[in-house]
CSV table of C-alpha atoms and ligand atoms in Angstrom, one decimal:
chain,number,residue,atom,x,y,z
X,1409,UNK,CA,93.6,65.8,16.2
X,1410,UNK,CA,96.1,68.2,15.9
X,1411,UNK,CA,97.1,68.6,19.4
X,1412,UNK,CA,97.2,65.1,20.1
X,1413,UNK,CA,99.9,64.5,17.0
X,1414,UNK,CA,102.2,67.3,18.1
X,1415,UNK,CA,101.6,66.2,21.6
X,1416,UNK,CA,103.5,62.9,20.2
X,1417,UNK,CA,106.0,65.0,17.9
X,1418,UNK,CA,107.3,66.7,21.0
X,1419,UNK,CA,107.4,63.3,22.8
X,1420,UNK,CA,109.3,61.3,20.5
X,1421,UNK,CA,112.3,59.8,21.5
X,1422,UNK,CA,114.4,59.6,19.0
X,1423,UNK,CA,114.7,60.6,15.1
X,1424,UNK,CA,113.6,56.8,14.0
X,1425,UNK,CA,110.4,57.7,16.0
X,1426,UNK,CA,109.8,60.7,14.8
X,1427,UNK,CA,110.2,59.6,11.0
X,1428,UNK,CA,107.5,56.9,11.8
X,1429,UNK,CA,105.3,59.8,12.7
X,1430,UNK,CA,106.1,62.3,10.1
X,1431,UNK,CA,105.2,59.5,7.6
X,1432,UNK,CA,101.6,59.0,9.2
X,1433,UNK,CA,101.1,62.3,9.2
X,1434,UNK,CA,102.6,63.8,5.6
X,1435,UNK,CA,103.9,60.9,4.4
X,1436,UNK,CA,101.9,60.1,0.7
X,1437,UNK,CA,99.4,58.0,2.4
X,1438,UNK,CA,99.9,60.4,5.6
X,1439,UNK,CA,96.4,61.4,7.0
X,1440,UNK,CA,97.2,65.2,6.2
X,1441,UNK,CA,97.8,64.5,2.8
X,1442,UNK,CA,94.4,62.3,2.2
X,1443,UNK,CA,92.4,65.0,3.8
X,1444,UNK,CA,94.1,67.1,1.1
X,1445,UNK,CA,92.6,64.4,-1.4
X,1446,UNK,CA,89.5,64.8,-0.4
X,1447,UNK,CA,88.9,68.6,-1.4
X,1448,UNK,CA,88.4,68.1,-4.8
X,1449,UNK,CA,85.1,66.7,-4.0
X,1450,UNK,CA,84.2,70.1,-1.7
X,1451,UNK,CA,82.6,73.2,-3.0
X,1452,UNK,CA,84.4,76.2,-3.7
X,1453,UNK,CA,83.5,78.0,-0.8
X,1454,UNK,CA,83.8,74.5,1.5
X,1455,UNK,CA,87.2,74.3,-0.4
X,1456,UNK,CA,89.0,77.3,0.3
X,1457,UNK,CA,88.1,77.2,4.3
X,1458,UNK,CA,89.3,73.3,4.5
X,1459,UNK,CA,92.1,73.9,2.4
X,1460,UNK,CA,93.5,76.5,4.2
X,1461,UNK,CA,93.1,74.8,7.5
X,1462,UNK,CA,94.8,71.8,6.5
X,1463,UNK,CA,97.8,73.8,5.2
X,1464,UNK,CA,98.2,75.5,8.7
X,1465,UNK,CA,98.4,72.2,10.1
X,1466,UNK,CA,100.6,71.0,7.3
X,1467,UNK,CA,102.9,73.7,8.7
X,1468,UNK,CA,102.5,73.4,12.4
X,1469,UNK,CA,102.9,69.9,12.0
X,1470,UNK,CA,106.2,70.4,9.8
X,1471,UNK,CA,107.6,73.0,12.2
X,1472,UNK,CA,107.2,70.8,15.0
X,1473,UNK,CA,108.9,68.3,14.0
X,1474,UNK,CA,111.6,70.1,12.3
X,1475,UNK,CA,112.0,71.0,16.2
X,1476,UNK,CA,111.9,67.8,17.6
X,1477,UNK,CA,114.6,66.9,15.0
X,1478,UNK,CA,116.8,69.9,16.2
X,1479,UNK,CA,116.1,68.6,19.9
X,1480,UNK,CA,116.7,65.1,19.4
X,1481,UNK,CA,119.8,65.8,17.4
X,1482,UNK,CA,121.2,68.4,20.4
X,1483,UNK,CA,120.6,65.9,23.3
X,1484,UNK,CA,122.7,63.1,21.6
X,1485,UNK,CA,125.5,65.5,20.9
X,1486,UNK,CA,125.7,66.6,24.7
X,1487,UNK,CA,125.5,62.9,25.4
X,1488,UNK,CA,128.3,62.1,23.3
X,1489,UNK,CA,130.3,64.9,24.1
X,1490,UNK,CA,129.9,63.7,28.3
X,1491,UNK,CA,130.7,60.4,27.2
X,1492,UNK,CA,133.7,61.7,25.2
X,1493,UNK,CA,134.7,63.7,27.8
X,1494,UNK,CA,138.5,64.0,28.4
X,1495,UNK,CA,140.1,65.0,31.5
X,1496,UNK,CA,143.3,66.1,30.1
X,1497,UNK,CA,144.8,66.9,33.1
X,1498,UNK,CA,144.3,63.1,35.0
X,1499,UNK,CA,147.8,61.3,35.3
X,1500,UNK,CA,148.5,59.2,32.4
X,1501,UNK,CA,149.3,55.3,32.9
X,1502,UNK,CA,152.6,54.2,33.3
X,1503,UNK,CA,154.2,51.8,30.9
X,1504,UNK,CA,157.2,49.5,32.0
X,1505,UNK,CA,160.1,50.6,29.4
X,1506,UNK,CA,162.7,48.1,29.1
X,1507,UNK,CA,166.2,49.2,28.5
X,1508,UNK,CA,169.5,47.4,27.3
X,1509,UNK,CA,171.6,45.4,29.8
X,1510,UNK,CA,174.6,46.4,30.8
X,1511,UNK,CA,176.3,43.6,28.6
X,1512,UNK,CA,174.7,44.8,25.8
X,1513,UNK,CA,175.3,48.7,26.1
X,1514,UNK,CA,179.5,47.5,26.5
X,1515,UNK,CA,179.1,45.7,23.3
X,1516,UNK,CA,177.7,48.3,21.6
X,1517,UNK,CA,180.6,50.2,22.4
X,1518,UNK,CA,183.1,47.9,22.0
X,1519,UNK,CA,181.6,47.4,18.2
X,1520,UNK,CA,181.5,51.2,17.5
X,1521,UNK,CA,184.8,51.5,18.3
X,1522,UNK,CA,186.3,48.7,16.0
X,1523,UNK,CA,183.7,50.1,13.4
X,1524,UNK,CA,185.8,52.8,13.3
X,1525,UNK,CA,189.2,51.2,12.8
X,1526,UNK,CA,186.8,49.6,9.9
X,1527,UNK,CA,186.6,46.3,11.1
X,1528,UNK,CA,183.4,44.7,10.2
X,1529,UNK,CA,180.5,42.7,12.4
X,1530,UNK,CA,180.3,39.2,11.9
X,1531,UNK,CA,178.5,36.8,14.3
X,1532,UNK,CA,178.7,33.1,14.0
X,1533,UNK,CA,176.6,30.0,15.5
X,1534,UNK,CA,176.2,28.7,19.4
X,1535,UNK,CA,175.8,25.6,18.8
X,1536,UNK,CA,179.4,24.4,17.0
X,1537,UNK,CA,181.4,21.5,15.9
X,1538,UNK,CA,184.0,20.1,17.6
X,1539,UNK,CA,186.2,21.2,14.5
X,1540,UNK,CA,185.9,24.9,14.3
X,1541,UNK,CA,185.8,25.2,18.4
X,1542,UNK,CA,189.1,23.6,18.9
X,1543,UNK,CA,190.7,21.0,16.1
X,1544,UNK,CA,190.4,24.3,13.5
X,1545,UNK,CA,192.1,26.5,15.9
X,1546,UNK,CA,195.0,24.3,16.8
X,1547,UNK,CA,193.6,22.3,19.8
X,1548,UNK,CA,193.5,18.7,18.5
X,1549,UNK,CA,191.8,16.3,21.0
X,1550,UNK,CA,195.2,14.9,22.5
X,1551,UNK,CA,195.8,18.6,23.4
X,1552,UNK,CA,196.0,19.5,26.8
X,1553,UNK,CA,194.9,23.2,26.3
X,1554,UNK,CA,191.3,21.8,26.2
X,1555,UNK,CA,191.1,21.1,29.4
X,1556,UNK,CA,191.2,24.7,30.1
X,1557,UNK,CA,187.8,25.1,28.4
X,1558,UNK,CA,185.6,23.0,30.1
X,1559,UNK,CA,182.7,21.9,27.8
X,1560,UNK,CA,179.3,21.7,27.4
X,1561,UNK,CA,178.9,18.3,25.1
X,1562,UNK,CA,176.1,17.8,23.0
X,1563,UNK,CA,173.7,15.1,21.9
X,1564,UNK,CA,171.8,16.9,19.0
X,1565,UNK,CA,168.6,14.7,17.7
X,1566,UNK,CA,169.0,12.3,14.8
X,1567,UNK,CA,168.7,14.2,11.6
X,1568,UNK,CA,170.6,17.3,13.1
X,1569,UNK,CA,173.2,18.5,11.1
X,1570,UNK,CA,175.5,21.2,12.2
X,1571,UNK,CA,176.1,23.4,9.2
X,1572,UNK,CA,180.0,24.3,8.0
X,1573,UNK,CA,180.9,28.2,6.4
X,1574,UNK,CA,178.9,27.2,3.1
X,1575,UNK,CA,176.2,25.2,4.8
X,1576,UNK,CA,177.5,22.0,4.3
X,1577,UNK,CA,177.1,19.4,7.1
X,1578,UNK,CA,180.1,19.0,9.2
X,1579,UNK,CA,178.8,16.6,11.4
X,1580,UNK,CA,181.8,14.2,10.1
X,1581,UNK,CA,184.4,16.6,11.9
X,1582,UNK,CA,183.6,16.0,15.0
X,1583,UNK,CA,181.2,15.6,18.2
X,1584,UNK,CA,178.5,18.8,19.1
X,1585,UNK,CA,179.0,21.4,21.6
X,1586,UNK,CA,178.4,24.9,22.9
X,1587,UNK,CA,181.2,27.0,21.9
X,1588,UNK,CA,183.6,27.9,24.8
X,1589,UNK,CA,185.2,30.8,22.9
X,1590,UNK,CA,184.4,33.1,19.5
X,1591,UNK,CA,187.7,31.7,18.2
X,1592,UNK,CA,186.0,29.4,16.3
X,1593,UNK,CA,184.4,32.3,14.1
X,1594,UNK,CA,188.2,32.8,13.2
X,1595,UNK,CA,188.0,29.7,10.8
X,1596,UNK,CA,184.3,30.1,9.5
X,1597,UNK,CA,185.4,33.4,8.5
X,1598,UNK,CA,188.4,33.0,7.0
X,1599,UNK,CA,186.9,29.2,5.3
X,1600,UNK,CA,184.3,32.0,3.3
X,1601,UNK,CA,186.6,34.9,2.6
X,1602,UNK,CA,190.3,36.0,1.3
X,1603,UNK,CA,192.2,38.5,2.7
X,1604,UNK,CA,192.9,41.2,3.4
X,1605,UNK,CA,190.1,41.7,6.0
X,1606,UNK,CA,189.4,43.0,9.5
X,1607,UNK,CA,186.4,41.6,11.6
X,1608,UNK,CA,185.2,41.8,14.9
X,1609,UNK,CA,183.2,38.9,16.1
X,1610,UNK,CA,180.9,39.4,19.3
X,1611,UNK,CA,178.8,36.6,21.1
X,1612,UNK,CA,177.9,34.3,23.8
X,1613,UNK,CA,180.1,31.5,24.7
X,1614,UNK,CA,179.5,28.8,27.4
X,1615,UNK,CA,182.0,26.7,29.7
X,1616,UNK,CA,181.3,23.8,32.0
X,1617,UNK,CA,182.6,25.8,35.0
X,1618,UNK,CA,181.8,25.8,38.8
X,1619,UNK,CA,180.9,29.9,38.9
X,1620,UNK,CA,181.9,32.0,41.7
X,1621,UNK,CA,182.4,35.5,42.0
X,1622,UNK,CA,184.6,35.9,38.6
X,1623,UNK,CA,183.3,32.9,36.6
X,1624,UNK,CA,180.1,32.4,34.8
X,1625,UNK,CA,178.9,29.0,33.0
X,1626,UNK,CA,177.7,31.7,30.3
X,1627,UNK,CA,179.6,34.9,29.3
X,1628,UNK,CA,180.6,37.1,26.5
X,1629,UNK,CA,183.2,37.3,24.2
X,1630,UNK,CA,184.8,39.6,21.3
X,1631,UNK,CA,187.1,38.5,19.1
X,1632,UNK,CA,189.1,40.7,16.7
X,1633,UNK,CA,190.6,39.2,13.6
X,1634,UNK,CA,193.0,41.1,10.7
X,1635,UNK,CA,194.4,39.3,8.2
X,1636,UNK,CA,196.6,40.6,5.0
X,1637,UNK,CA,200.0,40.7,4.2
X,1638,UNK,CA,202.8,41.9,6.2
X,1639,UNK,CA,200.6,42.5,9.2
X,1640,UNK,CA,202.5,42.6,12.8
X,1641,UNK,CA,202.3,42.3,16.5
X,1642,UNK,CA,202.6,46.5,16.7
X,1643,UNK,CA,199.6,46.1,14.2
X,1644,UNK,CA,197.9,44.5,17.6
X,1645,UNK,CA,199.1,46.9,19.7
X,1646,UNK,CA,198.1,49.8,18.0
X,1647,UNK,CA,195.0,48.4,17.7
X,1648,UNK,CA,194.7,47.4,21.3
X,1649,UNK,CA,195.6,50.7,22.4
X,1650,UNK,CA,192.9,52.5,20.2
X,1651,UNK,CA,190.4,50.8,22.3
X,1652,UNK,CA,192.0,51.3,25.4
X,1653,UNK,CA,191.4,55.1,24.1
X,1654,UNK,CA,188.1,54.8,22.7
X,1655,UNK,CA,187.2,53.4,26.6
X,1656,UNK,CA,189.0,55.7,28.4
X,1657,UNK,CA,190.2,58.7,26.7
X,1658,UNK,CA,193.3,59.7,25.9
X,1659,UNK,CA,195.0,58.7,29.0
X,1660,UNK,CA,194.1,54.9,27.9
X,1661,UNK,CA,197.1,52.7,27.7
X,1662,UNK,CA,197.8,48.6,27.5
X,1663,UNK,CA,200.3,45.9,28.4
X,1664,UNK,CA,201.4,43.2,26.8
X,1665,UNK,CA,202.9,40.1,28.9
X,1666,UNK,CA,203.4,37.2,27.0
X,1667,UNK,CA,201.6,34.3,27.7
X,1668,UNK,CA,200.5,30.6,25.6
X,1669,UNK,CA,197.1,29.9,23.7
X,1670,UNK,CA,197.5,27.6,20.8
X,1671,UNK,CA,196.2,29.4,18.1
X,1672,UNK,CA,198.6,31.9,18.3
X,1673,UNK,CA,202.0,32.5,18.6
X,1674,UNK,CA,203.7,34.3,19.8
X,1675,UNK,CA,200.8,34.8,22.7
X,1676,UNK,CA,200.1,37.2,24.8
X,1677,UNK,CA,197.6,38.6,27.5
X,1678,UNK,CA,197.1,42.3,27.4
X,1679,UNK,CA,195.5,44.9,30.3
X,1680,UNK,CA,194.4,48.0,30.4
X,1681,UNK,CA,195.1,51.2,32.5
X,1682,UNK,CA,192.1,52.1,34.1
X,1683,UNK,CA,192.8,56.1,35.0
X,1684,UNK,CA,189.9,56.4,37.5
X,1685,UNK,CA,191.2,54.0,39.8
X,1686,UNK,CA,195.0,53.6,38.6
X,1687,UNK,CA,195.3,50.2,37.8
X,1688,UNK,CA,195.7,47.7,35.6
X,1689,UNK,CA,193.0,45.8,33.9
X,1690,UNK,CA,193.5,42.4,33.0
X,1691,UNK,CA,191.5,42.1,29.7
X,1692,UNK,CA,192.1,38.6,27.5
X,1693,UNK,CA,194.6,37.2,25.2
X,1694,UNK,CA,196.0,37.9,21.9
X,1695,UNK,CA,198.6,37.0,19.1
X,1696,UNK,CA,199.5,36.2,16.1
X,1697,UNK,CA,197.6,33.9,14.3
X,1698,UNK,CA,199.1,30.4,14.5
X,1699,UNK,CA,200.8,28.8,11.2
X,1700,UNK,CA,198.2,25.9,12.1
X,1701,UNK,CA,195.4,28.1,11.8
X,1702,UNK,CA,196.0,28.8,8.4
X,1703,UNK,CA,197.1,26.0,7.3
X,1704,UNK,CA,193.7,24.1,8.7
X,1705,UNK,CA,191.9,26.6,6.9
X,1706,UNK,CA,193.2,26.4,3.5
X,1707,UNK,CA,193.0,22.8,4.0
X,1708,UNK,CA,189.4,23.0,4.5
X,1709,UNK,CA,189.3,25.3,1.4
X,1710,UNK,CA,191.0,22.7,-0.6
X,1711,UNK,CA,188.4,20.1,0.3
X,1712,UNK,CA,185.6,22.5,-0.8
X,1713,UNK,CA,187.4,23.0,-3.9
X,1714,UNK,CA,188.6,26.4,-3.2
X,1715,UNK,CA,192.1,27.8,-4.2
X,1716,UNK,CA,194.8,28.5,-0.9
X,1717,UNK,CA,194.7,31.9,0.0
X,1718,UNK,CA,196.4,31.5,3.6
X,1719,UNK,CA,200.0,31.5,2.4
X,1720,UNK,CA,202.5,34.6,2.6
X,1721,UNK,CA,200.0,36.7,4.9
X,1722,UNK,CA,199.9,37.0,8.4
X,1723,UNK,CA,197.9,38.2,11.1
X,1724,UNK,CA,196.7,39.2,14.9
X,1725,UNK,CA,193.6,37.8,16.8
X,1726,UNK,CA,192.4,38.9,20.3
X,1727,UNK,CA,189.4,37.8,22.6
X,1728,UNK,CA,188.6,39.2,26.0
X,1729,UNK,CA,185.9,38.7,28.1
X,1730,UNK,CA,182.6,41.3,28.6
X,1731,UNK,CA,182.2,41.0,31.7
X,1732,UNK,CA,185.1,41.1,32.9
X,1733,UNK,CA,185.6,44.9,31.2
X,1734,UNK,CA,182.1,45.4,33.1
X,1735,UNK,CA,183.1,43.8,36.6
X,1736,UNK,CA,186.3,46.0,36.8
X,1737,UNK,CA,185.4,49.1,34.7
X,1738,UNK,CA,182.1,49.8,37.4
X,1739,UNK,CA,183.3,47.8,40.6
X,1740,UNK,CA,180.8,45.3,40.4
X,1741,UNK,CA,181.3,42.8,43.3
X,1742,UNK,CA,180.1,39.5,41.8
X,1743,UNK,CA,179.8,38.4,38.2
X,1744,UNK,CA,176.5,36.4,38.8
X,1745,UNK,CA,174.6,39.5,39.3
X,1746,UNK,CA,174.5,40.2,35.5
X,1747,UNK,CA,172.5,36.7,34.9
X,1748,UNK,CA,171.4,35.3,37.6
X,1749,UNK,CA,167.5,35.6,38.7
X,1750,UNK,CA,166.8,38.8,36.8
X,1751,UNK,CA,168.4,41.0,39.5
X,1752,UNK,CA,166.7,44.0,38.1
X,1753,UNK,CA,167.8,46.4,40.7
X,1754,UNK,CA,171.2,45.6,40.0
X,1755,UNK,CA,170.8,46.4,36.4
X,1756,UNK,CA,168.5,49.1,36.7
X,1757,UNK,CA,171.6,51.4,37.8
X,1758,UNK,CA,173.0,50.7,34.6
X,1759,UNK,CA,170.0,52.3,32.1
X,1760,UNK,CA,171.3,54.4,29.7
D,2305,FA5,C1,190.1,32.5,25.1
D,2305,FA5,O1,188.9,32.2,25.2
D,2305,FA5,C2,190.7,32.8,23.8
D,2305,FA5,N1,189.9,32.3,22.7
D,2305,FA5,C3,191.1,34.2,23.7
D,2305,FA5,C4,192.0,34.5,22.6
D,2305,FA5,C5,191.5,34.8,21.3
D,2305,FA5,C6,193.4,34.5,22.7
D,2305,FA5,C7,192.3,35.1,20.2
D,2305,FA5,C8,194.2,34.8,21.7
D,2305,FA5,C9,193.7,35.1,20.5
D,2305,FA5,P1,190.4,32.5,27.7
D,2305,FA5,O2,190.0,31.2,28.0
D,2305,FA5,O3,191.6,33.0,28.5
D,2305,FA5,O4,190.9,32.7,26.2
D,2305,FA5,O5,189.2,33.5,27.8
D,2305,FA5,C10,189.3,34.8,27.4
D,2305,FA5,C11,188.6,35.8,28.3
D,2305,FA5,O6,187.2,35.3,28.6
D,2305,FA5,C12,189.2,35.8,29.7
D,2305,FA5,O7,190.2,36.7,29.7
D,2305,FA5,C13,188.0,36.4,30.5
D,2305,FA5,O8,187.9,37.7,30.4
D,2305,FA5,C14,186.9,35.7,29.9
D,2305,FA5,N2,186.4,34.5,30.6
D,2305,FA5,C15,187.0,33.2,30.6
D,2305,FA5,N3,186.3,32.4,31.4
D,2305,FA5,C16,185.3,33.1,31.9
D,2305,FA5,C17,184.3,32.7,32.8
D,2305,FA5,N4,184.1,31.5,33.3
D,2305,FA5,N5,183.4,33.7,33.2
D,2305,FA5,C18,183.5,34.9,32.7
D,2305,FA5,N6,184.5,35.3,31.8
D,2305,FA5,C19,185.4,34.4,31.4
C-alpha cells in the first residue's frame, strides 16, 4: 500500500536503494504501472475513479522519491565536504632542505669568476693512469718530486681499462691510481685540442697523507690552463690578480715567490691579500708550462696520428687548493670538519 512504499522511499539509504524501489514501483513491470494495465478491462465509470487514483499515487510516489534523491544526494555532499575539510590555518610539515657545502659554493665562485675571463669548464677522470698524473706532466718515475704526492695505488679488476683523451686504453702507460693533483687534465686536454685555449679544470684529488689540521687524504683542486702564442708570466699575474679581485674586491692583491714544481718553469707559489684580516694567503703554485709538457703531449699526438701543435706557443698553469681558500678566508680551525662524519652543524653556518 501506498504508505507502506513511501514509508520505504523515505528510508532508503542510498540512491542504488532507491532506484531498486522506483523500478518496483514505476518501473515497466512496476506494480503501479500493471494496475494501470489493468483498466482497460474496467468500466467507464470504474475506469475513470481507478485511473485517477492510481495517477495520484503515480505522483506521490514520484515526488517522494525525487525527495529522497535530493536528500540522499545532500547528506553525501556534507559528508564529503567534513571529510574534505581543510584547516588552512594548522602548521604545515616541515621538509629537511639540503643546501650546497661550503666546498661547493667556493667553487662555484671560483668557476664564475674564470667564466668571466672566458676560460672554459672542463672536468677530467678520478681514477687516472700513472701517465697523465705524473710521467705526462714531467714527473718520470725516477723523479723525486713524486714523493711529495703520496699516492693512492690501484689494482683495478681484470678487464678494466683506463680510457686515454680519445677513449683509447692507456693501460700500457702505466700502473692505476687516484689522481693526486688536476694537473693531469693539463695533458688530456691539450692531447684533444689546439691552441689557443683557456680552461679551468675543478675536481677532487686524493693523497696518501697522515691528515691533521691542514691536510686531508681527499681535497679539492682548480687548475687553470692558457695556452696560445706569445703568452707570459704577467699573462699569470693578471690573471691571478683578477681572482684575487673577484674574491675580495678591489683591494685584492697577490704575490709571487718563486718556487719548483716540474711541470713548470719558471715556478712559483702565489698568495693572496686577505683585507679583512691583513694578511697574506698562501694559495698554490703556478708557472709556465714546462717545455716537457709539451713536448709529451705532441708526442702523444703523434702516436695517435695527430699533427704537432705544441711548438712556438707558450703558456701559464696554476692549481691551488679549496680548502685551503675556505680554512683561511672564514677561520676555520681544522680542515677535517668539511668531511669528516657529516658535521652538519659545522656546515650548516655556511648555507647560502
Ligand atoms: C700541486 O698539486 C700542483 N699540481 C699545483 C700546480 C699546478 C702548480 C699547476 C703549478 C702549476 P701542491 O702539491 O703544492 O701542488 O698542491 C697544491 C695545493 O693543494 C696546495 O697549495 C694546497 O692548497 C692544496 N693541498 C695540497 N695537499 C693538501 C692536503 N693534503 N689537504 C688539503 N689541501 C692540500
Amino acid at each position: 500500500n501506498l504508505d507502506q512504499a513511501l514509508q520505504e522511499i523515505s528510508a532508503a539509504p542510498s540512491l542504488e536503494a532507491l532506484h531498486t524501489l522506483k523500478v518496483q514501483y514505476l518501473g515497466k513491470n512496476g506494480l503501479v504501472t500493471q494496475e494501470m494495465k489493468t483498466l482497460g478491462k474496467l468500466s467507464p465509470e470504474e475506469r475513470k475513479e481507478k485511473g485517477r487514483a492510481l495517477n495520484e499515487i503515480k505522483e506521490k510516489l514520484t515526488a517522494a522519491l525525487a525527495a529522497r534523491e535530493a536528500a540522499i544526494k545532500e547528506q553525501s555532499l556534507q559528508e564529503q565536504l567534513e571529510r574534505e575539510a581543510l584547516d588552512v590555518s594548522l602548521p604545515g610539515y616541515a621538509f629537511p632542505s639540503g643546501g650546497l657545502h661550503l666546498i661547493s659554493q667556493i667553487q662555484k665562485e671560483l668557476l664564475d669568476i674564470f667564466r668571466t675571463m672566458g676560460h672554459s669548464v672542463v672536468e677530467g677522470p678520478e681514477v687516472e693512469s700513472e701517465f697523465f698524473n705524473f710521467d705526462g706532466v714531467n714527473m718520470p718515475e725516477w723523479h723525486p718530486a713524486r714523493d711529495m704526492q703520496d699516492t693512492f695505488w690501484l689494482q683495478p679488476p681484470e678487464g678494466f681499462t683506463i680510457q686515454g683523451p680519445f677513449g683509447e686504453s692507456v693501460n700500457d702507460l702505466g700502473s692505476a691510481l687516484l689522481r693526486t693533483h688536476t694537473s693531469p687534465m693539463q695533458v688530456r686536454y691539450m692531447v684533444q685540442h689546439t691552441p689557443p685555449f683557456k680552461i679551468v679544470v675543478p675536481g677532487r684529488v686524493f693523497r696518501y697523507e697522515q691528515t691533521d689540521a691542514s691536510h686531508e687524504a681527499m681535497f679539492f683542486q682548480l687548475e687553470g690552463l692558457v695556452v696560445g702564442e706569445g703568452i707570459t708570466m704577467a699573462d699569470l699575474k693578471g690573471a691571478i690578480t683578477e681572482l684575487a679581485r673577484g674574491l675580495f674586491g678591489a683591494e685584492g692583491r697577490v704575490r709571487f715567490q718563486p718556487t719548483f714544481f716540474p711541470f713548470v718553469e719558471p715556478g712559483a707559489q702565489f698568495a693572496m691579500w686577505w683585507p679583512e684580516r691583513q694578511k697574506w694567503l698562501e694559495l698554490g703554485g703556478a708557472g709556465m708550462v714546462h717545455p716537457n709538457v709539451f713536448k709529451a703531449v705532441d708526442d702523444y699526438r703523434e702516436k695517435l696520428g695527430l699533427p704537432r701543435a705544441y711548438e712556438g706557443v707558450s703558456g701559464w698553469a696554476f692549481g691551488f687548493g679549496l680548502e685551503r681558500l675556505a680554512l683561511l678566508r672564514y677561520g676555520i680551525p681544522d680542515i677535517r670538519y668539511f668531511y669528516q662524519q657529516n658535521r652538519l652543524s659545522f656546515l650548516r653556518q655556511f648555507r647560502n
